[in-house]
Tab-separated table of C-alpha atoms in Angstrom:
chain	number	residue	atom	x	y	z
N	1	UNK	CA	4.001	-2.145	20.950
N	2	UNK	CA	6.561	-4.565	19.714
N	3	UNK	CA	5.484	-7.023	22.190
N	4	UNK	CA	1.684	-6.775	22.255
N	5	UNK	CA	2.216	-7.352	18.289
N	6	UNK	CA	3.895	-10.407	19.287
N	7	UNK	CA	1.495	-11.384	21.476
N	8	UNK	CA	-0.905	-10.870	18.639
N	9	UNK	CA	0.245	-13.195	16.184
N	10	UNK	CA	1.397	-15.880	17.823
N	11	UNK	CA	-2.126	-17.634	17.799
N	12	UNK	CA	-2.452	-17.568	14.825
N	13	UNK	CA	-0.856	-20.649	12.159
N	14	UNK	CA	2.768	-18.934	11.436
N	15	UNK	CA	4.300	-22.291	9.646
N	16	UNK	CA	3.502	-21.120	5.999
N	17	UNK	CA	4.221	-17.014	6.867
N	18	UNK	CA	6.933	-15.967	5.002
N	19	UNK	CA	6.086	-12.248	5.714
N	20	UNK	CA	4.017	-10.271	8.156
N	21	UNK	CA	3.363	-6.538	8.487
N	22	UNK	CA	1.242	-3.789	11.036
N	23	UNK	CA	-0.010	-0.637	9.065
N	24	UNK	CA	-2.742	2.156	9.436
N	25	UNK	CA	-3.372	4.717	12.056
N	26	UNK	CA	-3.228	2.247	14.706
N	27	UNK	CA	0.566	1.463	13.889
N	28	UNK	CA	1.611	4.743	12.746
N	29	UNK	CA	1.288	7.848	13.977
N	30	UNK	CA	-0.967	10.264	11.522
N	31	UNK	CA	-2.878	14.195	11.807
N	32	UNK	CA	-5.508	13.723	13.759
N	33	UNK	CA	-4.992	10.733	15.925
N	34	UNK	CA	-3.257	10.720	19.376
N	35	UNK	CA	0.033	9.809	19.997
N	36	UNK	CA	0.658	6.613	18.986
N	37	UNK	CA	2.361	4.802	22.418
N	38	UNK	CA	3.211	1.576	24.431
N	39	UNK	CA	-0.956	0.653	24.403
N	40	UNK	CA	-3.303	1.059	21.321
N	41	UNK	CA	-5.721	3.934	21.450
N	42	UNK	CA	-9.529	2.785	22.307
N	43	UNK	CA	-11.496	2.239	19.553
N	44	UNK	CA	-8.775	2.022	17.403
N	45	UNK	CA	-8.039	-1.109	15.244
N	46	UNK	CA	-4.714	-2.292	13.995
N	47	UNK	CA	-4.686	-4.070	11.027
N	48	UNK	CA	-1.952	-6.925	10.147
N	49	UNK	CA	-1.068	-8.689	6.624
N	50	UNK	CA	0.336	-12.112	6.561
N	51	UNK	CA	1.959	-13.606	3.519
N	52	UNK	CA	1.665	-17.134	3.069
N	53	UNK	CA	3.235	-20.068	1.230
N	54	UNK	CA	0.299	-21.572	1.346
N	55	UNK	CA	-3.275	-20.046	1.780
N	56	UNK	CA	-5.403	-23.346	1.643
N	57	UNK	CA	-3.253	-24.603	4.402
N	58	UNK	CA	-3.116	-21.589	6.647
N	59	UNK	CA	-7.278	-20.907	6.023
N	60	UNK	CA	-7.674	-24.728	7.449
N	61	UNK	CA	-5.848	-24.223	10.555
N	62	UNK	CA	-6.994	-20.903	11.301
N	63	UNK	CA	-10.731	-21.515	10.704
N	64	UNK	CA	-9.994	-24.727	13.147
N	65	UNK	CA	-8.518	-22.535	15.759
N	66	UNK	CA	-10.589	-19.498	15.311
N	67	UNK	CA	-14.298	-19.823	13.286
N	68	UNK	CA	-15.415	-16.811	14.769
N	69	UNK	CA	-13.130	-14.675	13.002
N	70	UNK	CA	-14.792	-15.906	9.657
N	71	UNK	CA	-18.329	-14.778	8.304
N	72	UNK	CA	-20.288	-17.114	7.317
N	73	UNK	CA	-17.909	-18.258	4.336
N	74	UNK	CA	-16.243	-20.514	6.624
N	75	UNK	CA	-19.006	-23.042	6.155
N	76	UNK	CA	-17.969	-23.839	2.327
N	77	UNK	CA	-14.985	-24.687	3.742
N	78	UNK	CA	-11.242	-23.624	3.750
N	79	UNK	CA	-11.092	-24.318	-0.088
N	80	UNK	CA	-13.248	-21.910	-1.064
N	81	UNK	CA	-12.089	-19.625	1.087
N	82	UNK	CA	-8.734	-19.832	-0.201
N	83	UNK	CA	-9.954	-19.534	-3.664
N	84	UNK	CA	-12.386	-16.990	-2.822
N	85	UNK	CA	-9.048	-15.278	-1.662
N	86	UNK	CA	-7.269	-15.836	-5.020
N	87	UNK	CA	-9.638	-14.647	-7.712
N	88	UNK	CA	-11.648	-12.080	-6.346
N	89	UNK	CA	-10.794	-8.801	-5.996
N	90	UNK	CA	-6.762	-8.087	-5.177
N	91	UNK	CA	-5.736	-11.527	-3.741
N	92	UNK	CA	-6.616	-10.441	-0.173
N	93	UNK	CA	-9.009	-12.111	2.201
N	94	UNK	CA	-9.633	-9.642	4.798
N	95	UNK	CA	-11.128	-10.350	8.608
N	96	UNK	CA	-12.694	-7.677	9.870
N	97	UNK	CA	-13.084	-5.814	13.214
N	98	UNK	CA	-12.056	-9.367	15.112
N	99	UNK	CA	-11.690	-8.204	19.468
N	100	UNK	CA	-8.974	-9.901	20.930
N	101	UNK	CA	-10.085	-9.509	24.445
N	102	UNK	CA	-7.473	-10.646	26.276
N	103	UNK	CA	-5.249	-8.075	24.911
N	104	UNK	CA	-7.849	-5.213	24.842
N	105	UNK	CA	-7.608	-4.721	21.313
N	106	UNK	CA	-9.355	-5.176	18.300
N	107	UNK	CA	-7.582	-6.454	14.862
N	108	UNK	CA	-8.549	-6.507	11.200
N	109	UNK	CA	-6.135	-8.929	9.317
N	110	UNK	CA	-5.514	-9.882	5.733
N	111	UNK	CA	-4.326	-12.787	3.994
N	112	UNK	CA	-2.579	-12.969	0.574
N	113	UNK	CA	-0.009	-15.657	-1.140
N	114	UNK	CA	3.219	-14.823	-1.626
N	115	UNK	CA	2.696	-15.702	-5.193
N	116	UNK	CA	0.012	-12.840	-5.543
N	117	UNK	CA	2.185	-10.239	-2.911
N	118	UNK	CA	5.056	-10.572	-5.464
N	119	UNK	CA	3.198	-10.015	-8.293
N	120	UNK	CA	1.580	-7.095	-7.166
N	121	UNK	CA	4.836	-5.474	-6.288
N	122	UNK	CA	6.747	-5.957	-8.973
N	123	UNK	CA	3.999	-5.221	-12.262
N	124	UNK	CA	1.242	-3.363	-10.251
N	125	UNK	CA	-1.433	-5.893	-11.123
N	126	UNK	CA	-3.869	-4.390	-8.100
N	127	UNK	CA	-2.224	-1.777	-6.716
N	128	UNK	CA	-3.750	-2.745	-3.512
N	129	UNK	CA	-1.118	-3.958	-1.237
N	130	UNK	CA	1.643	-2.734	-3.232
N	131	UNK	CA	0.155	0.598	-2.598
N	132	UNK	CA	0.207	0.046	1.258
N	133	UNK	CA	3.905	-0.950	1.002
N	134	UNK	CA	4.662	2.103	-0.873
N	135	UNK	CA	4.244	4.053	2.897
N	136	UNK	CA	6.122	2.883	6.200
N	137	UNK	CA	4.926	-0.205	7.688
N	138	UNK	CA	5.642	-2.188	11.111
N	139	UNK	CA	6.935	-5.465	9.963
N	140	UNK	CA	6.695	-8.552	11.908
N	141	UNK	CA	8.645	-10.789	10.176
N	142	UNK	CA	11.727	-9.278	8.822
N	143	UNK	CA	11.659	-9.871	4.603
N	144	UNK	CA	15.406	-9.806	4.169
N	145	UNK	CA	15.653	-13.312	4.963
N	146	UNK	CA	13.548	-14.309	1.473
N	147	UNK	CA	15.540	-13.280	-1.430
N	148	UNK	CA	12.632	-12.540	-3.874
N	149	UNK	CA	9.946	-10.937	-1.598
N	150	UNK	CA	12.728	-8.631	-0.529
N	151	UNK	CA	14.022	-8.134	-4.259
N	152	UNK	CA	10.042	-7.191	-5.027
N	153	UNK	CA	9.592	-4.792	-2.046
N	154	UNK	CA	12.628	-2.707	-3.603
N	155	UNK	CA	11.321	-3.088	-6.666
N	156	UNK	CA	8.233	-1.140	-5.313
N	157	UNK	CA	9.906	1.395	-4.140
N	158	UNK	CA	12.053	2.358	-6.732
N	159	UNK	CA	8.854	2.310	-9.084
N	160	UNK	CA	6.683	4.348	-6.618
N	161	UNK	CA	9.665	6.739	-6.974
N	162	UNK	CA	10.147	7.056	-10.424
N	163	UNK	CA	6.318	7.582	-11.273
N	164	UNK	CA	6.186	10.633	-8.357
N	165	UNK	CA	9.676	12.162	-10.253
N	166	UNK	CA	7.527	12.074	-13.298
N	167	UNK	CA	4.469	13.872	-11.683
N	168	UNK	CA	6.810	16.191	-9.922
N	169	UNK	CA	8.503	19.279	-11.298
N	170	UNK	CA	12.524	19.892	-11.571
N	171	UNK	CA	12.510	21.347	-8.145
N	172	UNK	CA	10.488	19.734	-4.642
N	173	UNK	CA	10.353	19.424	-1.648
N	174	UNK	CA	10.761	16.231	0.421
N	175	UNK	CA	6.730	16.771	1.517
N	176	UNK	CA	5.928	16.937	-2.055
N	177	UNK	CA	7.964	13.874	-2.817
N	178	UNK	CA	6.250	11.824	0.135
N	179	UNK	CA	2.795	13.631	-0.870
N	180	UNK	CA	3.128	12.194	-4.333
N	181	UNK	CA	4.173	8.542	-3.229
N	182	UNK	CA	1.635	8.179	-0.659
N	183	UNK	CA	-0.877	9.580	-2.750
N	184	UNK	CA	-0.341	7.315	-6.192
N	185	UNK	CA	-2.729	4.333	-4.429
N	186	UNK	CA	-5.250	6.735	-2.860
N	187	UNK	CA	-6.209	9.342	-5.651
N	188	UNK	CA	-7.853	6.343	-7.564
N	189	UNK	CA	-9.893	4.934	-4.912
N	190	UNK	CA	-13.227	5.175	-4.937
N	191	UNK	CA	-13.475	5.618	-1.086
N	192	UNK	CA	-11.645	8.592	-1.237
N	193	UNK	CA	-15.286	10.176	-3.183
N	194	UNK	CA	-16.954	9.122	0.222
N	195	UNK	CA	-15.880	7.409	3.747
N	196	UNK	CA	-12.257	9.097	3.945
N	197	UNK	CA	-10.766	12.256	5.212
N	198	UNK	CA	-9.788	13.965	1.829
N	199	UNK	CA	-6.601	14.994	3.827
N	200	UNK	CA	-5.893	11.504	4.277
N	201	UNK	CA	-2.172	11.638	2.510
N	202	UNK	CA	-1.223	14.621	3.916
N	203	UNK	CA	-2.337	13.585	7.067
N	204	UNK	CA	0.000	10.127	6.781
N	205	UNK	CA	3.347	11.911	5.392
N	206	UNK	CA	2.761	14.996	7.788
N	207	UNK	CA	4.455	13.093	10.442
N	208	UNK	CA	6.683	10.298	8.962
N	209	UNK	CA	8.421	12.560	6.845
N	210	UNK	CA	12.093	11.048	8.103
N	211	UNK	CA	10.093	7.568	8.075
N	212	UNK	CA	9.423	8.239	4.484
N	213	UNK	CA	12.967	9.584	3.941
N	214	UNK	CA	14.446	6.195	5.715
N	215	UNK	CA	12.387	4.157	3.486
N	216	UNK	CA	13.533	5.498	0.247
N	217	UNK	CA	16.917	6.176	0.349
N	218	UNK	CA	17.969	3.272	-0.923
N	219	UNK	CA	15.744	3.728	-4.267
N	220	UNK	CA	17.131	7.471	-4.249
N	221	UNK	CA	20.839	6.200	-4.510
N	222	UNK	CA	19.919	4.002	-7.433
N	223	UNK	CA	18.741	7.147	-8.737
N	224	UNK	CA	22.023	9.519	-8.132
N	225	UNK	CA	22.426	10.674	-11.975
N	226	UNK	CA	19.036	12.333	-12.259
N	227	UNK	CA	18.046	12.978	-8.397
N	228	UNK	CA	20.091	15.816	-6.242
N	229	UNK	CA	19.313	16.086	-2.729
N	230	UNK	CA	20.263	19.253	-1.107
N	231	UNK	CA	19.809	20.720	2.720
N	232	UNK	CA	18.456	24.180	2.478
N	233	UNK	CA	17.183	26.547	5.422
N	234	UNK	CA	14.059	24.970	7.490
N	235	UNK	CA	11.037	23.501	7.379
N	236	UNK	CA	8.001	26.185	8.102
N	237	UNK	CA	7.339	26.198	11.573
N	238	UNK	CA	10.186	24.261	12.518
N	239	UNK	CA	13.752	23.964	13.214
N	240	UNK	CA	14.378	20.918	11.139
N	241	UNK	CA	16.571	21.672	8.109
N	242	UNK	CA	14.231	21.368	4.452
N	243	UNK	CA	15.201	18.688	1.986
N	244	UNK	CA	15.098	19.839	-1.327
N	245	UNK	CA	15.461	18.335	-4.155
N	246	UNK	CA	16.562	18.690	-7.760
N	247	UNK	CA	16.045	16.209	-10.773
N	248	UNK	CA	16.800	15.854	-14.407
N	249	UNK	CA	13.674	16.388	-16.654
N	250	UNK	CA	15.411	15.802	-20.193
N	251	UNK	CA	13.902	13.796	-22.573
N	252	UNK	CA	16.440	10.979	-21.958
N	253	UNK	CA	15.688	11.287	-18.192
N	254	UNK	CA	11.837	10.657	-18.982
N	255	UNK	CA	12.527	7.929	-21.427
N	256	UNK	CA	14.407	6.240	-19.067
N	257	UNK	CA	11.988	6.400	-15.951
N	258	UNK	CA	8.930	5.430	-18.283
N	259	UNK	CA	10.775	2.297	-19.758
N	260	UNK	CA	11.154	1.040	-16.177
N	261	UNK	CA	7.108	1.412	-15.240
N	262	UNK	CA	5.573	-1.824	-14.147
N	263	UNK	CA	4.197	-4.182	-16.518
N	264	UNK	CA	0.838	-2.991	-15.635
N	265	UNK	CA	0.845	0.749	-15.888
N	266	UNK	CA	2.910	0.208	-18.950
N	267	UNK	CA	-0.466	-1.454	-20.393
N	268	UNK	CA	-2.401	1.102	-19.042
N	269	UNK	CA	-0.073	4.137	-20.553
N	270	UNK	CA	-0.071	2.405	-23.717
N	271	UNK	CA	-4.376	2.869	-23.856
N	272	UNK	CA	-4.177	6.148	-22.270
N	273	UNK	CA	-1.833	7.751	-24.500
N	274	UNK	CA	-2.687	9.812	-27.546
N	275	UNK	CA	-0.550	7.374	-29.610
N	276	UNK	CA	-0.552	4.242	-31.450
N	277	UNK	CA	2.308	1.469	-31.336
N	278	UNK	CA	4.093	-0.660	-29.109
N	279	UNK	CA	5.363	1.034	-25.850
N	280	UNK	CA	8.643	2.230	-27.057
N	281	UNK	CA	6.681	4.567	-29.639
N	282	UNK	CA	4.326	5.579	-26.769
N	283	UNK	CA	7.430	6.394	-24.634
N	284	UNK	CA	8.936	8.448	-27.238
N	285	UNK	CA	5.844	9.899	-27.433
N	286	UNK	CA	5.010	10.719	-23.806
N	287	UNK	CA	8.451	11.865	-22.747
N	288	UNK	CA	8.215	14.617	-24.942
N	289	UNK	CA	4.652	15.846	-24.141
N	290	UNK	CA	3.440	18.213	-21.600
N	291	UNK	CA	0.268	15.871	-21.066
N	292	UNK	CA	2.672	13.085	-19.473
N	293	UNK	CA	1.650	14.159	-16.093
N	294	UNK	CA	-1.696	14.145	-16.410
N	295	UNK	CA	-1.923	10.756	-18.747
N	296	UNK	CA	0.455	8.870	-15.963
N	297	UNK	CA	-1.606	9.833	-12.983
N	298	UNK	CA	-4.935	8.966	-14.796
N	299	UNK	CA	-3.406	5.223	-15.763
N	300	UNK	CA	-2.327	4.857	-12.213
N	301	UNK	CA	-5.945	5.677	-10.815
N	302	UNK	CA	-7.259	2.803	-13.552
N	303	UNK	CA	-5.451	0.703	-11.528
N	304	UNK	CA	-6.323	1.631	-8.126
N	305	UNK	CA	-10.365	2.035	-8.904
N	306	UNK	CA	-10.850	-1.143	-10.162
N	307	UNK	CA	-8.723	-2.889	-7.082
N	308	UNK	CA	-10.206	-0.284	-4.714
N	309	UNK	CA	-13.832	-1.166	-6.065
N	310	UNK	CA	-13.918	-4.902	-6.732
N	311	UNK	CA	-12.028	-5.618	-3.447
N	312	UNK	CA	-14.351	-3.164	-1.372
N	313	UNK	CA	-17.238	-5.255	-2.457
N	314	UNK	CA	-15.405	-8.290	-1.855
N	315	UNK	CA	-14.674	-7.706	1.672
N	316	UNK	CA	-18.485	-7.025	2.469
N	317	UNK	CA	-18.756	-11.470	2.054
N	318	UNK	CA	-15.255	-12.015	3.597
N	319	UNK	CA	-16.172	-9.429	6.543
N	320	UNK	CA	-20.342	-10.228	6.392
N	321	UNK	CA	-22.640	-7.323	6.109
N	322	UNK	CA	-23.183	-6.618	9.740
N	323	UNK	CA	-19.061	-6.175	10.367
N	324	UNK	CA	-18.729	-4.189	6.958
N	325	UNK	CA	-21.817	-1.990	8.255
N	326	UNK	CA	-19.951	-1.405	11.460
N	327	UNK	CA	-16.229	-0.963	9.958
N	328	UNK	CA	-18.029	1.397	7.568
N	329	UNK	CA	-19.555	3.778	10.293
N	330	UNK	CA	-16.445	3.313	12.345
N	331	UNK	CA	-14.373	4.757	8.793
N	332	UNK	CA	-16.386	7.750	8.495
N	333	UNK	CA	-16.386	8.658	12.328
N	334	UNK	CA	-12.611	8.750	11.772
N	335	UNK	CA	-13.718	11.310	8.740
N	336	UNK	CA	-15.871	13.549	10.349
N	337	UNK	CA	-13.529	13.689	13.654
N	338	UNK	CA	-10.122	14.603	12.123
């Protein structure tokens, strides 16, 4: 797959990518769909994110080199585009259900500035691609080589940790860790009402649970004095051992994870929370109630409706109505099947 990927992108303006990366069903192997192997399924549609320096420049060259990905947007020009991209919705521009013949395959590909990608990892402005990075991806262009993307992806992670350790009781499972992660960006959205399989999370940590595992491990380290991980009999229905875990749920413990939320579910905990003051009364506060659960996962899905909504309805002019009527049947196919 490797390859064809490669094969993919290279037509596309690279100069300005600082970071690329393959997600969704198509990449990664989830309940429901068959096996994912050296050739995409058909009808299935793999869906690529490129980070850019610059968005103006790399909307130019691509709508030069390939209008017909574009709706009818591309008329007002690369300018709008790129601001269109900026200030509506979560920073992506999206193009939708584009066949790349020659390959047999079709794509959907978004676009989104570094700037915005960075923000959205490290304070949880959207939600929206921050939430996609929170679950394993394919990348394409390896983001160890940039310094401060790489510094925001961990800094992801280790929040997407430390909000599930705060949902989760003192003793889990590695399936309800991974359950709770991949779920943070999905309970919120309002597609999960209608258009997706409400097994959708379980159906994505099902079978990348050593995927998940690989992918926070590092973040678990950082967290050694109030996360135990233990080996303990198997899995149901398997012979692979269970991964247990054990964490500290003190007050201090609390109070510590909640002063390291993001700068926007801090905001958001601060209005949800039965309490009045600046966010070190509201942590006091929350880390000794038995409502913290309940309070953190409601300010997380403030976050994710409003990205899930505003860009939904932004990708309907980005996409144009007939693609966005197709990708929408093609969604809830994928529903009714699994």
């Amino acid at each position: 797959m490797m390859d064809l990927y490669r094969r993919t992108v290279t037509r596309f303006p690279l100069g300005s990518v600082s970071y690329m990366f393959a997600y969704g069903s198509g990449v990664k192997q989830q309940v429901g769909y068959g096996e994912i192997g050296a050739k995409p399924a058909p009808n299935s549609v793999i869906d690529l994110v490129f980070c850019v320096r610059d968005s103006l420049g790399f909307h130019a060259e691509n709508i030069h080199r390939h209008p017909s990905h574009y709706s009818a947007l591309r008329h007002l020009g690369p300018r709008f585009v790129a601001r269109y991209q900026e200030r509506v919705g979560a920073g992506v521009y999206f193009n939708t259900l584009v066949p790349l013949q020659d390959l047999g395959l079709t794509i959907k590909y978004g676009v989104v500035s570094q700037e915005s990608l960075i923000e959205d990892l490290k304070h949880w402005r959207h939600l929206y691609l921050a939430g996609r990075l929170q679950k394993p991806v394919t990348d394409l262009v390896n983001p160890d080589d940039n310094p401060l993307l790489k510094s925001a992806l961990d800094q992801n992670l280790l929040s997407a940790l430390l909000v599930a350790l705060l949902l989760l009781p003192e003793r889990f499972t590695a399936y309800d860790l991974f359950l709770a992660i991949a779920g943070l960006s999905y309970k919120g959205d309002f597609r999960m009402i209608f258009g997706e399989n409400k097994q959708k999370v379980h159906n994505i940590v099902t079978p990348q649970i050593s995927e998940f595992f690989a992918l926070y491990q590092p973040s678990m380290s950082r967290l050694e004095p109030y996360l135990a991980v233990n080996m303990h009999g198997q899995e149901p229905g398997t012979r692979k051992p269970a991964i247990l875990f054990e964490q500290d749920k003190s007050r201090l413990a609390t109070s510590q994870h909640l002063r390291r939320m993001p700068k926007e579910l801090r905001r958001r905990l601060q209005s949800n929370a039965a309490s009045r003051g600046d966010f070190p009364e509201v942590v006091e506060h929350l880390s000794l109630s038995p409502l913290l659960p309940k309070v953190l996962q409601a300010s997380v899905n403030d976050i994710v409706w409003r990205s899930s909504v505003t860009q939904s309805v932004k990708n309907i002019a980005s996409a144009g109505v007939f693609k966005s009527l197709i990708y929408s049947y093609r969604k809830a196919q994928k529903t009714f099947a699994v």
